[in-house]
Short mmCIF file of C-alpha atoms in Angstrom, two decimals:
data_model
loop_
_atom_site.label_atom_id
_atom_site.label_comp_id
_atom_site.label_asym_id
_atom_site.label_seq_id
_atom_site.Cartn_x
_atom_site.Cartn_y
_atom_site.Cartn_z
CA UNK A 909 33.21 -112.75 -45.80
CA UNK A 910 32.65 -109.97 -43.32
CA UNK A 911 34.94 -108.86 -40.55
CA UNK A 912 34.62 -111.26 -37.63
CA UNK A 913 32.87 -109.85 -34.57
CA UNK A 914 31.96 -106.47 -36.03
CA UNK A 915 28.96 -106.74 -33.74
CA UNK A 916 29.74 -107.19 -30.07
CA UNK A 917 28.77 -110.72 -29.07
CA UNK A 918 27.45 -109.48 -25.74
CA UNK A 919 24.73 -107.57 -27.63
CA UNK A 920 23.28 -110.78 -29.09
CA UNK A 921 20.37 -112.19 -27.06
CA UNK A 922 21.79 -115.69 -26.92
CA UNK A 923 25.04 -114.41 -25.35
CA UNK A 924 23.78 -111.36 -23.46
CA UNK A 925 24.31 -112.80 -19.96
CA UNK A 926 27.84 -114.10 -20.56
CA UNK A 927 30.83 -112.47 -18.89
CA UNK A 928 33.72 -111.17 -21.02
CA UNK A 929 35.74 -114.24 -19.98
CA UNK A 930 32.93 -116.59 -21.05
CA UNK A 931 32.65 -114.75 -24.38
CA UNK A 932 36.39 -115.23 -24.86
CA UNK A 933 35.89 -119.01 -24.48
CA UNK A 934 33.23 -118.88 -27.17
CA UNK A 935 35.01 -116.70 -29.76
CA UNK A 936 37.39 -119.36 -31.17
CA UNK A 937 34.42 -121.60 -31.98
CA UNK A 938 32.46 -119.01 -33.95
CA UNK A 939 32.85 -118.67 -37.70
CA UNK A 940 31.52 -115.85 -39.84
CA UNK A 941 29.58 -116.86 -42.96
CA UNK A 942 27.77 -115.04 -45.75
CA UNK A 943 24.91 -116.44 -47.83
CA UNK A 944 23.70 -114.91 -51.10
CA UNK A 945 19.98 -114.25 -51.51
CA UNK A 946 17.83 -117.35 -52.12
CA UNK A 947 20.41 -119.78 -50.72
CA UNK A 948 19.36 -122.94 -48.90
CA UNK A 949 21.39 -122.62 -45.71
CA UNK A 950 20.33 -126.10 -44.67
CA UNK A 951 17.61 -128.52 -45.72
CA UNK A 952 15.05 -130.33 -43.61
CA UNK A 953 16.45 -133.80 -43.00
CA UNK A 954 20.03 -132.66 -43.69
CA UNK A 955 22.86 -133.33 -41.25
CA UNK A 956 22.48 -130.93 -38.29
CA UNK A 957 25.97 -129.50 -37.92
CA UNK A 958 25.68 -125.79 -37.07
CA UNK A 959 23.76 -123.35 -34.91
CA UNK A 960 23.46 -119.96 -36.64
CA UNK A 961 23.15 -116.44 -35.22
CA UNK A 962 21.95 -113.99 -37.88
CA UNK A 963 23.79 -110.67 -38.00
CA UNK A 964 22.35 -109.14 -41.19
CA UNK A 965 19.63 -110.05 -43.67
CA UNK A 966 16.53 -112.21 -43.34
CA UNK A 967 16.08 -115.97 -43.23
CA UNK A 968 12.88 -117.98 -43.49
CA UNK A 969 12.59 -121.26 -41.62
CA UNK A 970 10.19 -123.71 -43.26
CA UNK A 971 8.82 -127.16 -42.54
CA UNK A 972 7.38 -129.68 -44.99
CA UNK A 973 5.07 -132.30 -43.46
CA UNK A 974 5.25 -135.59 -45.32
CA UNK A 975 1.63 -135.26 -46.43
CA UNK A 976 1.22 -131.52 -46.94
CA UNK A 977 2.54 -128.30 -48.34
CA UNK A 978 5.51 -126.40 -46.97
CA UNK A 979 4.74 -124.26 -43.92
CA UNK A 980 6.65 -121.11 -43.04
CA UNK A 981 7.64 -121.57 -39.41
CA UNK A 982 9.22 -118.17 -38.84
CA UNK A 983 11.24 -115.33 -40.28
CA UNK A 984 14.62 -114.77 -38.63
CA UNK A 985 15.90 -111.21 -38.33
CA UNK A 986 19.29 -109.92 -37.13
CA UNK A 987 20.07 -111.23 -33.67
CA UNK A 988 17.89 -114.30 -34.23
CA UNK A 989 19.06 -117.88 -33.86
CA UNK A 990 18.26 -120.84 -36.12
CA UNK A 991 19.49 -124.37 -36.72
CA UNK A 992 19.10 -125.27 -33.07
CA UNK A 993 18.67 -128.96 -33.89
CA UNK A 994 22.48 -129.11 -33.93
CA UNK A 995 22.78 -127.57 -30.47
CA UNK A 996 20.28 -130.10 -29.14
CA UNK A 997 22.38 -133.00 -30.43
CA UNK A 998 19.95 -134.07 -33.14
CA UNK A 999 21.35 -135.85 -36.17
CA UNK A 1000 19.23 -133.96 -38.71
CA UNK A 1001 17.56 -130.58 -39.00
CA UNK A 1002 13.80 -130.74 -38.39
CA UNK A 1003 13.20 -127.83 -40.76
CA UNK A 1004 14.97 -125.99 -43.56
CA UNK A 1005 16.36 -122.44 -43.76
CA UNK A 1006 16.49 -120.17 -46.80
CA UNK A 1007 18.10 -116.74 -47.10
CA UNK A 1008 15.58 -114.14 -48.32
CA UNK A 1009 18.34 -111.58 -48.85
CA UNK A 1010 22.11 -111.60 -48.58
CA UNK A 1011 22.75 -112.80 -45.04
CA UNK A 1012 25.65 -112.56 -42.66
CA UNK A 1013 25.80 -114.85 -39.68
CA UNK A 1014 27.97 -116.46 -37.09
CA UNK A 1015 27.84 -120.20 -36.84
CA UNK A 1016 29.13 -122.67 -34.31
CA UNK A 1017 29.26 -126.43 -34.60
CA UNK A 1018 26.62 -127.96 -32.36
CA UNK A 1019 29.17 -130.48 -31.07
CA UNK A 1020 31.58 -127.66 -30.16
CA UNK A 1021 28.84 -125.74 -28.35
CA UNK A 1022 27.80 -128.81 -26.38
CA UNK A 1023 31.42 -129.53 -25.45
CA UNK A 1024 31.98 -125.92 -24.39
CA UNK A 1025 28.85 -126.09 -22.22
CA UNK A 1026 30.05 -129.33 -20.57
CA UNK A 1027 33.54 -127.97 -19.84
CA UNK A 1028 32.22 -124.57 -18.66
CA UNK A 1029 28.91 -125.29 -16.91
CA UNK A 1030 28.36 -121.69 -15.79
CA UNK A 1031 28.52 -120.42 -19.37
CA UNK A 1032 26.65 -123.49 -20.60
CA UNK A 1033 23.71 -122.86 -18.29
CA UNK A 1034 23.44 -119.24 -19.44
CA UNK A 1035 23.62 -120.17 -23.14
CA UNK A 1036 21.14 -123.02 -22.76
CA UNK A 1037 18.71 -120.80 -20.81
CA UNK A 1038 18.77 -118.23 -23.61
CA UNK A 1039 18.44 -120.93 -26.26
CA UNK A 1040 15.49 -122.41 -24.37
CA UNK A 1041 13.76 -119.02 -24.33
CA UNK A 1042 14.35 -118.63 -28.07
CA UNK A 1043 12.99 -122.12 -28.79
CA UNK A 1044 9.96 -121.60 -26.55
CA UNK A 1045 9.11 -118.33 -28.29
CA UNK A 1046 9.50 -119.94 -31.71
CA UNK A 1047 7.21 -122.81 -30.66
CA UNK A 1048 4.58 -120.33 -29.41
CA UNK A 1049 4.67 -118.52 -32.76
CA UNK A 1050 4.61 -121.80 -34.69
CA UNK A 1051 1.66 -123.02 -32.62
CA UNK A 1052 -0.32 -119.89 -33.57
CA UNK A 1053 0.58 -120.27 -37.27
CA UNK A 1054 -0.37 -123.96 -37.32
CA UNK A 1055 -3.71 -123.19 -35.64
CA UNK A 1056 -4.38 -120.54 -38.28
CA UNK A 1057 -3.52 -122.98 -41.08
CA UNK A 1058 -5.69 -125.72 -39.57
CA UNK A 1059 -8.57 -123.28 -39.08
CA UNK A 1060 -8.26 -122.14 -42.66
CA UNK A 1061 -8.23 -125.77 -43.79
CA UNK A 1062 -11.35 -126.51 -41.75
CA UNK A 1063 -13.08 -123.42 -43.14
CA UNK A 1064 -12.18 -124.52 -46.68
CA UNK A 1065 -13.42 -128.04 -45.95
CA UNK A 1066 -16.70 -126.70 -44.56
CA UNK A 1067 -17.10 -124.45 -47.58
CA UNK A 1068 -16.43 -127.40 -49.89
CA UNK A 1069 -18.96 -129.54 -48.01
CA UNK A 1070 -21.51 -126.73 -48.17
CA UNK A 1071 -20.87 -126.30 -51.88
CA UNK A 1072 -21.21 -130.07 -52.49
CA UNK A 1073 -24.54 -130.15 -50.61
CA UNK A 1074 -25.77 -127.13 -52.59
CA UNK A 1075 -24.69 -128.79 -55.86
CA UNK A 1076 -26.56 -132.00 -54.92
CA UNK A 1077 -29.70 -130.01 -54.10
CA UNK A 1078 -29.44 -128.17 -57.39
CA UNK A 1079 -29.00 -131.46 -59.29
CA UNK A 1080 -31.99 -133.01 -57.47
CA UNK A 1081 -34.18 -130.00 -58.30
CA UNK A 1082 -33.15 -130.09 -61.95
CA UNK A 1083 -33.79 -133.82 -62.31
CA UNK A 1084 -36.90 -133.82 -60.11
#
């Protein structure tokens, strides 16, 4: 474990607009955690319990479509947030997270965060606005990555079709 709150919470993007009093409401709900390198922090489809704020290390968030290979959604660096399915009240995580190095993070139970936001609407609005910005940025990045993957797949399919046509022509010439 690392010393709790060695980094000032107000410096983290998700909490940057909170007052000292609002941060004090949040502190009792945050837990410090450490993950060794190559640790599955959570799995896609697993119970969505925690929202994580990375303090040190690097995490990769990945998604596995039911009919395809695993896609890297994003890399999380210090200050980044992941596991937001829990904050949104979802039952399961829609993606998985893996530590690429030893990682230190704060985590908060999604249910606790939602309750805190309901009881303290001013703080809740600020946290949810920041979380919305983080999610929107992640979706923009994911959209670009998915387009690149689909384009690559289409290029490979075209190349395969071209190759198949060329092979048929070659076979016809040889047998003709």
